Coordinates of C-alpha atoms in Angstrom, one line a residue:
X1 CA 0.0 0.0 0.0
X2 CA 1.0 3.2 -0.7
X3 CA 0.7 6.2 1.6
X4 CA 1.7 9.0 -0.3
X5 CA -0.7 8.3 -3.2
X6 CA -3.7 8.5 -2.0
X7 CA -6.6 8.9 1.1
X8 CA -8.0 6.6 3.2
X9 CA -11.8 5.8 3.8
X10 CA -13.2 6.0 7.4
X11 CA -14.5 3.1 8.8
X12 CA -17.6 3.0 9.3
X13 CA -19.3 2.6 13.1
X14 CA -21.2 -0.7 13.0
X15 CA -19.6 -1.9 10.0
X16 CA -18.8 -5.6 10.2
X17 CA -15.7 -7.4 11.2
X18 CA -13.6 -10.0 9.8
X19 CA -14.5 -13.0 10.6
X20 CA -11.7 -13.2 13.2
X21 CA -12.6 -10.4 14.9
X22 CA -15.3 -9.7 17.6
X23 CA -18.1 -7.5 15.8
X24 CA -17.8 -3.8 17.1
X25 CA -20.6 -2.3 20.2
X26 CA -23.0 0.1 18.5
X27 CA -21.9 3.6 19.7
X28 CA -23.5 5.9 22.3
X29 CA -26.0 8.0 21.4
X30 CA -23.3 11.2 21.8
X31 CA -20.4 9.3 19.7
X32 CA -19.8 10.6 16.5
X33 CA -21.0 8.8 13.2
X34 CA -18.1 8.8 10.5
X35 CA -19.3 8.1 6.7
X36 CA -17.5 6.7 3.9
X37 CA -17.8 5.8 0.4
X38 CA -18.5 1.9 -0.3
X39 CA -15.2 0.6 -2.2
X40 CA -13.0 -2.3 -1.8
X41 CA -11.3 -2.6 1.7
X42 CA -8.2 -4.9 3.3
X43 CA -8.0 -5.2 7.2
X44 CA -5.1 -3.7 8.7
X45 CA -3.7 -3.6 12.4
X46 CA -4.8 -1.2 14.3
X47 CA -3.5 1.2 16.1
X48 CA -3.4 0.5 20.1
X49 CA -2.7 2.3 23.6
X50 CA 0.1 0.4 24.5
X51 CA -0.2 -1.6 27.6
X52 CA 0.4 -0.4 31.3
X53 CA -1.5 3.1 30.1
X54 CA -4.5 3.6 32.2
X55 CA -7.2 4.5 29.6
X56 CA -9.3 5.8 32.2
X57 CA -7.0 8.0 33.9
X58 CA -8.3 11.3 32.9
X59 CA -11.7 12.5 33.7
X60 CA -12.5 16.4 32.5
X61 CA -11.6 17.9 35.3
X62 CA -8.3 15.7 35.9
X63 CA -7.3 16.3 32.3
X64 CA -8.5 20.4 33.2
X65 CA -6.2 20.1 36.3
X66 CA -2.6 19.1 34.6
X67 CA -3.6 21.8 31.6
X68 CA -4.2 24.1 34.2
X69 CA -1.0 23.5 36.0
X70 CA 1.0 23.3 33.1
X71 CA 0.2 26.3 31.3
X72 CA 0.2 28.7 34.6
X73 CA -0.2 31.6 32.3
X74 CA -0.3 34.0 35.7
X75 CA 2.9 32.4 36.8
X76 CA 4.1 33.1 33.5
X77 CA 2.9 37.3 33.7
X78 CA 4.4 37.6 37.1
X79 CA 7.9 36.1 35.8
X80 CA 8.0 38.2 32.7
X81 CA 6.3 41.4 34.3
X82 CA 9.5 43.4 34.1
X83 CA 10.1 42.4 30.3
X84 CA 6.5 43.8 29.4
X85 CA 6.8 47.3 31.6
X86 CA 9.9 48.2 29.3
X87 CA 8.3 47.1 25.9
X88 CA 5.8 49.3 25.5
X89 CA 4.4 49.2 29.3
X90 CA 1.2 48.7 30.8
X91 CA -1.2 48.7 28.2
X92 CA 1.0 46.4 26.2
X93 CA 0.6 44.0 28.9
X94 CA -2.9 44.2 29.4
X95 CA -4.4 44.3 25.6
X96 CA -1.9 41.9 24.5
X97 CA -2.9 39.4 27.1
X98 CA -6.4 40.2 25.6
X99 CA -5.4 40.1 22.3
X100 CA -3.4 36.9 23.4
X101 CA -6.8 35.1 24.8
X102 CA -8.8 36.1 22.4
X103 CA -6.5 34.2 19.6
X104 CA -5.6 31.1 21.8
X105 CA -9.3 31.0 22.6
X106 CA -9.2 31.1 18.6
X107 CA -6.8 28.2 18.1
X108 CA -8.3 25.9 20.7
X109 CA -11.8 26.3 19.0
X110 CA -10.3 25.2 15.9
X111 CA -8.7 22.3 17.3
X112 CA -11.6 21.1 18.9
X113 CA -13.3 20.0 16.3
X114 CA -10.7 18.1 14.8
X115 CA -10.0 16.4 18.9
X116 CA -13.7 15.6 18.9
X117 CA -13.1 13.3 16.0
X118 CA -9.1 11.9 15.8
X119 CA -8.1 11.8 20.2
X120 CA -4.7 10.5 20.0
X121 CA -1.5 10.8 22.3
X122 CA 0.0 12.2 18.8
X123 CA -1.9 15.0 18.7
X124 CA -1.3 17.4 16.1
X125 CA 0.8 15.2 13.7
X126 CA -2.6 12.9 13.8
X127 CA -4.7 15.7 12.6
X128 CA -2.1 16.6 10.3
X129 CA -2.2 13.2 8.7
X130 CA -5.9 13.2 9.0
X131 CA -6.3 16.4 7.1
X132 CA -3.4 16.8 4.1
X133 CA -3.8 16.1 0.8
X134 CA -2.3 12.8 0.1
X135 CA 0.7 13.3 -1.7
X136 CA 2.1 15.7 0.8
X137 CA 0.2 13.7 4.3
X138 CA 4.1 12.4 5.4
X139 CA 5.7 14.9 5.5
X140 CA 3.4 17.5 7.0
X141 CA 2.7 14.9 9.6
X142 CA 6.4 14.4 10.1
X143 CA 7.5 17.9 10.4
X144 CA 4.1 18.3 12.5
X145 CA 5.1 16.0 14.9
X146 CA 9.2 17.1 14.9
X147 CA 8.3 20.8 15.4
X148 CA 6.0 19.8 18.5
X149 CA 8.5 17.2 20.5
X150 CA 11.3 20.0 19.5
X151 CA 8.7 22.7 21.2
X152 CA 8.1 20.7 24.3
X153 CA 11.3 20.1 25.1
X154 CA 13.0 23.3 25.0
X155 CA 9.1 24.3 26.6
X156 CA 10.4 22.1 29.5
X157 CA 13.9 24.0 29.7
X158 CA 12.0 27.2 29.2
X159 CA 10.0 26.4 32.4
X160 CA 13.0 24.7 34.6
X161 CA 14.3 27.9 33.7
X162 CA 12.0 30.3 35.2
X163 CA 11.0 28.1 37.9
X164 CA 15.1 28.9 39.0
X165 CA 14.3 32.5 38.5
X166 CA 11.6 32.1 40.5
X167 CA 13.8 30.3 43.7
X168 CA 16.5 32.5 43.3
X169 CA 14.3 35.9 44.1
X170 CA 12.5 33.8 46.7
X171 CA 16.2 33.2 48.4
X172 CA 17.1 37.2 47.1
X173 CA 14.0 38.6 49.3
X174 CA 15.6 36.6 52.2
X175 CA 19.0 37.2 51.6
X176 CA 19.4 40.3 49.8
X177 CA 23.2 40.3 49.6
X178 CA 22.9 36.7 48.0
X179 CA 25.0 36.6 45.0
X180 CA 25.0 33.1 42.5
X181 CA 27.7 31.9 39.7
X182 CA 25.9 30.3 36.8
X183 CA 27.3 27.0 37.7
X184 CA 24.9 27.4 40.9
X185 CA 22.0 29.0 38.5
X186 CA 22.6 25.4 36.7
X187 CA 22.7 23.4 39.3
X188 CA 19.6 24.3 40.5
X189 CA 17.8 24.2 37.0
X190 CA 19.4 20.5 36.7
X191 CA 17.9 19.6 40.3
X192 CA 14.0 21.0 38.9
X193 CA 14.4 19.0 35.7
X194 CA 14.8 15.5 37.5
X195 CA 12.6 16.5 40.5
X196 CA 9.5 16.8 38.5
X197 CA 10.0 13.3 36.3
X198 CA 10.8 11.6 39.3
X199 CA 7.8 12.4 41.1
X200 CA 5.4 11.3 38.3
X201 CA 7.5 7.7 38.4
X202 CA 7.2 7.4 42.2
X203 CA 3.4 8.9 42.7
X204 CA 2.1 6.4 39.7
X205 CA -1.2 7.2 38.1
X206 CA -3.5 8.1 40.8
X207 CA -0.9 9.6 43.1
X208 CA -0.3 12.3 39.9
X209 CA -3.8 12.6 39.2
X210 CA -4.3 14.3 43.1
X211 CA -1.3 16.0 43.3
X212 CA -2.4 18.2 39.9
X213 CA -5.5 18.8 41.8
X214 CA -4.3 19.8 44.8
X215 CA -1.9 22.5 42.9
X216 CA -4.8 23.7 40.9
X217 CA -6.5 24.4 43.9
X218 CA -3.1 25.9 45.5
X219 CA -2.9 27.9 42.4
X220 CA -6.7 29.5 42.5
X221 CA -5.7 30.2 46.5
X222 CA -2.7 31.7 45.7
X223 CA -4.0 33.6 42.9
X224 CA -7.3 35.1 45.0
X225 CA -4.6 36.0 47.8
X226 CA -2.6 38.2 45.7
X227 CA -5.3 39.7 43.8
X228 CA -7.0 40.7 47.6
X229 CA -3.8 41.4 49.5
X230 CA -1.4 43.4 47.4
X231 CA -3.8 46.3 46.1
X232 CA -5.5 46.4 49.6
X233 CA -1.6 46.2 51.7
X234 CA -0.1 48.9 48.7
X235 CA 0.3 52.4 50.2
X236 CA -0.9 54.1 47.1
X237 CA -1.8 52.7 43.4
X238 CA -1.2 53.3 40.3
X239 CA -4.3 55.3 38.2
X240 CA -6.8 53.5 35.6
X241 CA -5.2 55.6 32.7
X242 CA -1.9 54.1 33.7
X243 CA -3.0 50.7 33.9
X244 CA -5.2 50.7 30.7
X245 CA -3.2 53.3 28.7
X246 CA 0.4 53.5 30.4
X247 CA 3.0 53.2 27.3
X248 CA 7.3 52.8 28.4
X249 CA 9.7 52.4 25.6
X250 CA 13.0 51.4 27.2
X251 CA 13.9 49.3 24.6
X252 CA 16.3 51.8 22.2
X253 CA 13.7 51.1 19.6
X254 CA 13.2 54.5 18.1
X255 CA 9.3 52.8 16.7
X256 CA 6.7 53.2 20.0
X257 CA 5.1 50.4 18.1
X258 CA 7.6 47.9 17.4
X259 CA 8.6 48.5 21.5
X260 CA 4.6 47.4 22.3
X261 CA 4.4 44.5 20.1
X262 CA 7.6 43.2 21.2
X263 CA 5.5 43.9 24.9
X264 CA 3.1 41.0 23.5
X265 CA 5.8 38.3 23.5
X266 CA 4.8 37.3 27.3
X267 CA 1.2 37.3 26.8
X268 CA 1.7 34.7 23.6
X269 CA 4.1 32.6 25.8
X270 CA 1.7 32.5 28.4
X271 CA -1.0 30.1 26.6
X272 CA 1.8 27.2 25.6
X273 CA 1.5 24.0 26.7
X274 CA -2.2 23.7 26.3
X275 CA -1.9 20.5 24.2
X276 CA -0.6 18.4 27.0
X277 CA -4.6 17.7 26.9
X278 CA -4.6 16.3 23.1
X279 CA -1.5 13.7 24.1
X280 CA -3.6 12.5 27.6
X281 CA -6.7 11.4 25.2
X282 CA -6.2 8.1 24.8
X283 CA -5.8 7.6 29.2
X284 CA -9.8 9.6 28.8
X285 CA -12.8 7.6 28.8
X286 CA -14.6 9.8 26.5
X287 CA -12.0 11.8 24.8
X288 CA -14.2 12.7 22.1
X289 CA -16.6 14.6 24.1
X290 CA -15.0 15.3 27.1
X291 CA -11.6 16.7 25.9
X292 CA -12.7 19.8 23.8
X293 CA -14.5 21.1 26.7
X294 CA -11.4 20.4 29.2
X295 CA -9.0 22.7 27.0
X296 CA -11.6 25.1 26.2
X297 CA -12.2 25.7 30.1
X298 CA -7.9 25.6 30.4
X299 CA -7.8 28.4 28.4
X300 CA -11.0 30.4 29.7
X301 CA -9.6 30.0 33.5
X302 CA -6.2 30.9 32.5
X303 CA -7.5 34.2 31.1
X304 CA -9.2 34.9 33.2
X305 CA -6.5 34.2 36.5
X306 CA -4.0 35.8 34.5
X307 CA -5.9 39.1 33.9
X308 CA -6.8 39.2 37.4
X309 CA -3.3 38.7 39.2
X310 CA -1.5 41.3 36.1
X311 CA -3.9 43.8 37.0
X312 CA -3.6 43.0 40.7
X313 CA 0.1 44.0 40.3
X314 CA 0.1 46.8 37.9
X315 CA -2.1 48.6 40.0
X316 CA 0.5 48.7 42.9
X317 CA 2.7 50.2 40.6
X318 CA 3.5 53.8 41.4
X319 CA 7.2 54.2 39.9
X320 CA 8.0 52.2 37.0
X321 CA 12.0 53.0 37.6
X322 CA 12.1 51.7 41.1
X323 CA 10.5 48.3 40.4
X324 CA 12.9 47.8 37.6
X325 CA 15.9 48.6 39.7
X326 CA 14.8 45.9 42.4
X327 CA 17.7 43.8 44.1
X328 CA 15.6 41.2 44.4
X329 CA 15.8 40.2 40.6
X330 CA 12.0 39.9 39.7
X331 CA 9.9 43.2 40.0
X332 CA 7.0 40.7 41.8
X333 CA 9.1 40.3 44.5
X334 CA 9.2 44.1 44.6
X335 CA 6.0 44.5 44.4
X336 CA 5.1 42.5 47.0
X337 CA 8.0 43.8 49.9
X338 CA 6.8 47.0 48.7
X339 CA 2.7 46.4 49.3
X340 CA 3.0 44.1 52.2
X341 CA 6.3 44.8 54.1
X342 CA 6.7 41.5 54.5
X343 CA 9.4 39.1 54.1
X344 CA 7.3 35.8 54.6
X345 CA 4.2 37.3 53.2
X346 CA 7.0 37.9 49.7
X347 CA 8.4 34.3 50.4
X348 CA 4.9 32.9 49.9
X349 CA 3.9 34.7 47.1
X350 CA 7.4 33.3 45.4
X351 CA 7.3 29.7 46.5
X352 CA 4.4 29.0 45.2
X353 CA 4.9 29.9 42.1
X354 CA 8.1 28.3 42.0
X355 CA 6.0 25.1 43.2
X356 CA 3.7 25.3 39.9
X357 CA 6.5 26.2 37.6
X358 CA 8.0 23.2 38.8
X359 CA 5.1 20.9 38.3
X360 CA 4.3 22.6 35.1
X361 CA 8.4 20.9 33.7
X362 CA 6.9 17.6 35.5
X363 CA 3.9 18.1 32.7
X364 CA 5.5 19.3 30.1
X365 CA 8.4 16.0 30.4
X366 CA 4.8 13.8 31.0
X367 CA 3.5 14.8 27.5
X368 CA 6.6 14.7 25.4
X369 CA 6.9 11.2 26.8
X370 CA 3.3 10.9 25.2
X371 CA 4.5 12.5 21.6
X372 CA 7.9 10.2 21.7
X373 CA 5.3 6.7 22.3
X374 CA 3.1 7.9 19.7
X375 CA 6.3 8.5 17.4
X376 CA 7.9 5.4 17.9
X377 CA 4.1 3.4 17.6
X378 CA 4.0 4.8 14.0
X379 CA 7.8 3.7 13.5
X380 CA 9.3 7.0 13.4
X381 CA 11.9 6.6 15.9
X382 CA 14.9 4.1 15.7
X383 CA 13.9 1.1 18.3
X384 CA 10.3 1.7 18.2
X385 CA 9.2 -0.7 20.7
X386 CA 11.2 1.0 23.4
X387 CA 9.2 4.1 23.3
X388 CA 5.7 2.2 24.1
X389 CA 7.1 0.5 27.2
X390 CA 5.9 1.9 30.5
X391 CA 6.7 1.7 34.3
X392 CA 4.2 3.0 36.7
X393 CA 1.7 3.9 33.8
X394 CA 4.2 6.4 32.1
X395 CA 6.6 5.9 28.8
X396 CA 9.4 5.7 30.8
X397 CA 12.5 6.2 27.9
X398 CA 10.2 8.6 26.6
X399 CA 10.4 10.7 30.5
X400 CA 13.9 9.9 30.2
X401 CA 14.9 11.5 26.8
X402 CA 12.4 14.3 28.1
X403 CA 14.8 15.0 30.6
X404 CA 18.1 14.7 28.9
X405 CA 17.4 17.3 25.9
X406 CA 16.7 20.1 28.2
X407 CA 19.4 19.0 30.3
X408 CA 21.9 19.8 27.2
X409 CA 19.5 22.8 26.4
X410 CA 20.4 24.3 30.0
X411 CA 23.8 24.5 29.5
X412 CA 23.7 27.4 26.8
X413 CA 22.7 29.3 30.1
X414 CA 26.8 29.0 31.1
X415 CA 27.5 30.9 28.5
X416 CA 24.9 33.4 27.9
X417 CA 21.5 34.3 29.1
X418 CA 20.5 36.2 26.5
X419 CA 21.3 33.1 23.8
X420 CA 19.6 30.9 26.1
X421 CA 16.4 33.4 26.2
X422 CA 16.9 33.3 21.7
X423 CA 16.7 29.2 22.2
X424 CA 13.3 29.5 24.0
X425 CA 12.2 32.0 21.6
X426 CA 12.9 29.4 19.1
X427 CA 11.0 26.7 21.1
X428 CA 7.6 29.2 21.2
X429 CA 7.7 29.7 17.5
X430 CA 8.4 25.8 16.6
X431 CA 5.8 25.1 19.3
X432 CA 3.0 28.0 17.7
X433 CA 3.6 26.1 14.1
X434 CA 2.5 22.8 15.9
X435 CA -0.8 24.5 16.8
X436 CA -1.3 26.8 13.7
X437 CA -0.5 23.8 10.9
X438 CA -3.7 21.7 12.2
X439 CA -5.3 25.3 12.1
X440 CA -4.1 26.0 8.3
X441 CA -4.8 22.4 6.7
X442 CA -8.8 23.2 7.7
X443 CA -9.3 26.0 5.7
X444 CA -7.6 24.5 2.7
X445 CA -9.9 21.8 2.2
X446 CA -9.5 19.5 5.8
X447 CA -13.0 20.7 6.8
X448 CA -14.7 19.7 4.1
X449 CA -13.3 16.1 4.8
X450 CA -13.6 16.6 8.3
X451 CA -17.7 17.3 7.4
X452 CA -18.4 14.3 5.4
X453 CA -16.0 12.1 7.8
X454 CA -17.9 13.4 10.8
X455 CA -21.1 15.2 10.5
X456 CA -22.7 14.9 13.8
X457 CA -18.7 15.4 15.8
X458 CA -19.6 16.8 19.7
X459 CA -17.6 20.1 18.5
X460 CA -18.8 21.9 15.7
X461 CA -18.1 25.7 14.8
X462 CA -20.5 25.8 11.8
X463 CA -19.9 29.1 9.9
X464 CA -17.6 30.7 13.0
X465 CA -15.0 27.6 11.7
X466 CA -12.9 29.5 9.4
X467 CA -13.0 32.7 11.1
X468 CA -11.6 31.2 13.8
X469 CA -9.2 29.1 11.7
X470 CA -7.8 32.5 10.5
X471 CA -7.2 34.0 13.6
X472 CA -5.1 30.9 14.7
X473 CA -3.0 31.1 11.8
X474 CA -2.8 35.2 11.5
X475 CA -1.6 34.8 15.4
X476 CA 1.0 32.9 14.9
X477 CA 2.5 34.2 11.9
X478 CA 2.7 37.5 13.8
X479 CA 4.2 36.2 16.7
X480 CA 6.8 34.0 15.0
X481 CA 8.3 37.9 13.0
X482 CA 8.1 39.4 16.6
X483 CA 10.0 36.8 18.3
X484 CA 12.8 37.5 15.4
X485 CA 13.3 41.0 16.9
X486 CA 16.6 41.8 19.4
X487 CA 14.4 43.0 22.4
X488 CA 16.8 45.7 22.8
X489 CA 19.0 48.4 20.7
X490 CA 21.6 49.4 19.9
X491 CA 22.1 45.5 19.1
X492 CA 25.9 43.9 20.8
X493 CA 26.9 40.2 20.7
X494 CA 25.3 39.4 24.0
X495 CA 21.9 41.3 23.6
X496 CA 21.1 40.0 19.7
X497 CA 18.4 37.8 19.1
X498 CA 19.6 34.3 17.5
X499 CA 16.3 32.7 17.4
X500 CA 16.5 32.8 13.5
X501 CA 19.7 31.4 13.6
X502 CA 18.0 28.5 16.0
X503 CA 15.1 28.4 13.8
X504 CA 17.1 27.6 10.7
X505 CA 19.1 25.3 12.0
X506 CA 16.0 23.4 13.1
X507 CA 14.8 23.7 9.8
X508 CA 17.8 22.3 8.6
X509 CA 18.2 18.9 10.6
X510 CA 14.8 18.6 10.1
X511 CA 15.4 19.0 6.1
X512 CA 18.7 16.4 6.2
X513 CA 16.8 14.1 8.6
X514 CA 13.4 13.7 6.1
X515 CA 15.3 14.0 2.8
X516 CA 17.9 10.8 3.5
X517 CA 16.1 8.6 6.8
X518 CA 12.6 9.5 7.4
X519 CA 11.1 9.8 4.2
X520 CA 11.8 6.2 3.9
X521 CA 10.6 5.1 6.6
X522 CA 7.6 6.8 7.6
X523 CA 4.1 6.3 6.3
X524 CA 1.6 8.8 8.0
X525 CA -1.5 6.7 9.4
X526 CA -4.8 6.6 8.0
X527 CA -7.8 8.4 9.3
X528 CA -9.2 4.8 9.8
X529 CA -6.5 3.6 11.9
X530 CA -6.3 6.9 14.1
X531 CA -9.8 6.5 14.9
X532 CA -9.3 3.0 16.0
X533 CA -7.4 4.7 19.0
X534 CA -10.7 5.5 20.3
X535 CA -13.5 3.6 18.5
X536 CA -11.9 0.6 18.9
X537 CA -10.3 -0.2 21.7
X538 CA -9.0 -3.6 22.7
X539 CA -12.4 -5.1 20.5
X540 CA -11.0 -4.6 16.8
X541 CA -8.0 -7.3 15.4
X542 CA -8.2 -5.3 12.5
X543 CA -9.7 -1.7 10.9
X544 CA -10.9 -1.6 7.4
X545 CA -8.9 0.6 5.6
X546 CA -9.6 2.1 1.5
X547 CA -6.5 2.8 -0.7
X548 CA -8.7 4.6 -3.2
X549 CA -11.1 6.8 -1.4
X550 CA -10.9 10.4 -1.5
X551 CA -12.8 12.1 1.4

């Protein structure tokens, strides 16, 4: 059979069996119906969870919680507060996380209705499959699935990175003379990447499944006590027209309005991770149904928490200069001494955030786990069968690998900061392409297939789909040209941006790897076999599958 020539059918729900194989339950009233064309057909393996996966893991607000913890997009406004008060200020902080919301509210709309038809650990590089034409279906779903475990993993650096920032303004507020060598900076950023794997291995399934709920409920605590105590403890506060309308250009950017877009980087960074719900599907009982919903509330709880704690802290800003010029290397920290003149009150609002951003590298290492099984169950990867084999319900050289390339990320911090910052850059644009390509094959021609494979789907955007569509893609084009910018001028070899350099020479291992390895040797799976993920679990020896059907 060949792949790259043509499209699968869908198989159809009820449709009969070999004769080897048990004939398939009728579906629930709620599941979707998926319609082919009659044609010839050959019975092919399906697709399976691999053993020692707990396909009922996840219930909605489980599957909410992890999202919920992973993204943290307040913890992410608090750590990149000062960043946003010098590129173009207050109001660039406060409509760009609208703006920010509005679009990832956008993207996640999008994707639903593609999740409430193909749940798969793979995610994106599923839908991409699902969705291309034929000819081109391997290699969009390749480089799909590439730029996504590239994303998470330098997502998972990005976030052991900023969970150190975090512990070492917790310690400054403490200590104020403390002083730390970037061996110690490392150190510490090593210790956070194997505390968080480690204690998914050793809590199991259900241990992980409370912990995540008891930080979500830390994190809505945590966020009502700073939104209450540091306006009402501030001396005096900062007026509406500052908040809403405040512009600072401390950039050297002589353009006002290249200075506030670059302000928008923060709110755009704030919303990754939300995927980590797409590559839990196939540990939900009802993915289908239940999944869209859990990513749609991850992103509307996350606005809304993040609005609330960055207005919460602008407020209590009275002089812009003095919170940037805080010895205690985050401005939050300065905001809180400042509006509560107190060290353990200060200490509390740091830890906790360090907590989440901590958990939120144990999530992010948990799905790329989930991305490298799926990769290596579709015979991507070299050694396939390693990558399905789990140990206390997780992929376990999957974690590990999870681990060791952020590791090796980390270590471009020795050197330089600033290159480190350009390598996460890079991660958020290779990650926003992982969103926005699902995004872009709908509107050229995927939701027409995706309407004749699945009429009656549990999400369907009707004529709001395309606009919506658009958005996604129009958001992430724009952010990828920002995130090319140096944030600051004159440009000098430790303050330039190399996150094209980074970007291209993704581009280019990727091009080396497909043009002489992976074009050989990987064939992107049918829409028929992805659905048998979910359709048909554990009853199916086989799914029928159509060489010739266009859809």
């Amino acid at each position: 059979m060949d792949s790259n020539s043509s499209q699968h059918s869908l198989q159809p729900v009820g449709m009969s069996q070999p004769s080897s194989s048990k004939p398939s339950p009728k579906p629930a009233a709620e599941e979707t119906v998926i319609n082919i064309v009659d044609s010839d057909t050959v019975a092919v393996a399906p697709l399976e969870t691999p053993e020692g996966l707990d396909t009922n893991a996840f219930s909605p607000l489980t599957a909410f919680g992890l999202a919920f913890s992973v993204i943290n997009s307040w913890v992410v406004l608090v750590v990149g507060l000062g960043s946003g008060l010098i590129s173009g200020g207050p109001s660039a902080l406060v409509w760009g996380f609208v703006y920010a919301s509005i679009c990832n509210l956008a993207t996640v709309l999008s994707h639903g209705e593609i999740f409430a038809v193909y749940p798969s650990a793979a995610g994106q590089y599923h839908w991409a499959a699902a969705l291309s034409p034929p000819k081109w279906r391997n290699l969009i779903s390749w480089i799909t699935g590439m730029l996504n475990v590239i994303g998470l993993w330098l997502g998972a650096a990005t976030a052991g990175y900023l969970a150190t920032t975090l512990l070492l303004a917790l310690i400054t507020v403490n200590s104020p003379d403390s002083t730390f060598t970037a061996g110690q900076q490392y150190g510490i950023f090593a210790a956070i990447m194997f505390f968080g794997p480690a204690v998914t291995l050793c809590l199991g399934t259900r241990g992980n499944r409370l912990l995540d709920q008891g930080l979500m409920v830390a994190s809505v605590i945590c966020v009502v006590a700073i939104v209450i105590s540091l306006p009402a403890t501030a001396d005096s506060k900062a007026s509406a027209s500052f908040v809403f309308g405040g512009i600072e250009n401390l950039t050297g950017w002589n353009s006002m309005v290249i200075a506030w877009l670059l302000g928008l980087l923060q709110s755009a960074f704030a919303y990754l991770g939300f995927d980590v719900i797409y590559h839990i599907s196939e540990e939900m009982p009802n993915p289908k149904k239940d999944g869209p919903k859990a990513v749609l509330w991850t992103i509307i709880i996350s606005a809304l928490s993040g609005m609330a704690v960055l207005l919460a802290m602008l407020f209590c800003i009275t002089d812009v200069d003095h919170v940037m010029s805080t010895p205690y290397i985050l401005p939050f920290a300065q905001i809180c001494m400042d509006t509560t003149k107190s060290r353990a009150a200060a200490t509390i609002f740091l830890l906790i955030p360090s907590i989440l951003f901590m958990n939120s590298v144990r999530g992010i290492t948990l799905t790329g786990s989930r991305v490298l099984m799926a990769l290596g169950r579709d015979k991507v990867l070299p050694y396939p069968d390693i990558w399905t084999i789990t140990f206390r319900g997780e992929p376990v050289y999957g974690l590990a690998l999870c681990v060791f390339v952020p590791l090796v990320c980390g270590l471009i911090q020795l050197g330089s900061t600033a290159t480190f910052n350009s390598l996460t850059g890079a991660a958020t644009i290779v990650f926003e392409i992982s969103y926005a390509i699902p995004a872009a094959l709908m509107l050229m021609g995927g939701r027409r297939k995706l309407n004749l494979a699945a009429t009656n789907r549990s999400s369907n955007l009707g004529r709001w789909g395309i606009p919506c569509n658009l958005v996604a893609v129009f958001f992430v084009l724009q952010s990828c040209v920002i995130y090319c910018f140096p944030a600051t001028m004159p440009v000098t070899a430790s303050s330039m941006s190399y996150v094209v350099v980074f970007v291209g020479g993704f581009a280019m291992i990727l091009a080396i790897l497909w043009s002489t390895w992976a074009n050989k040797r990987y064939h992107a799976p049918s829409e028929s076999m992805i659905l048998s993920l979910c359709d048909n679990k554990s009853s199916h020896a086989g799914v029928i599958e159509n060489d010739e059907t266009e859809i």
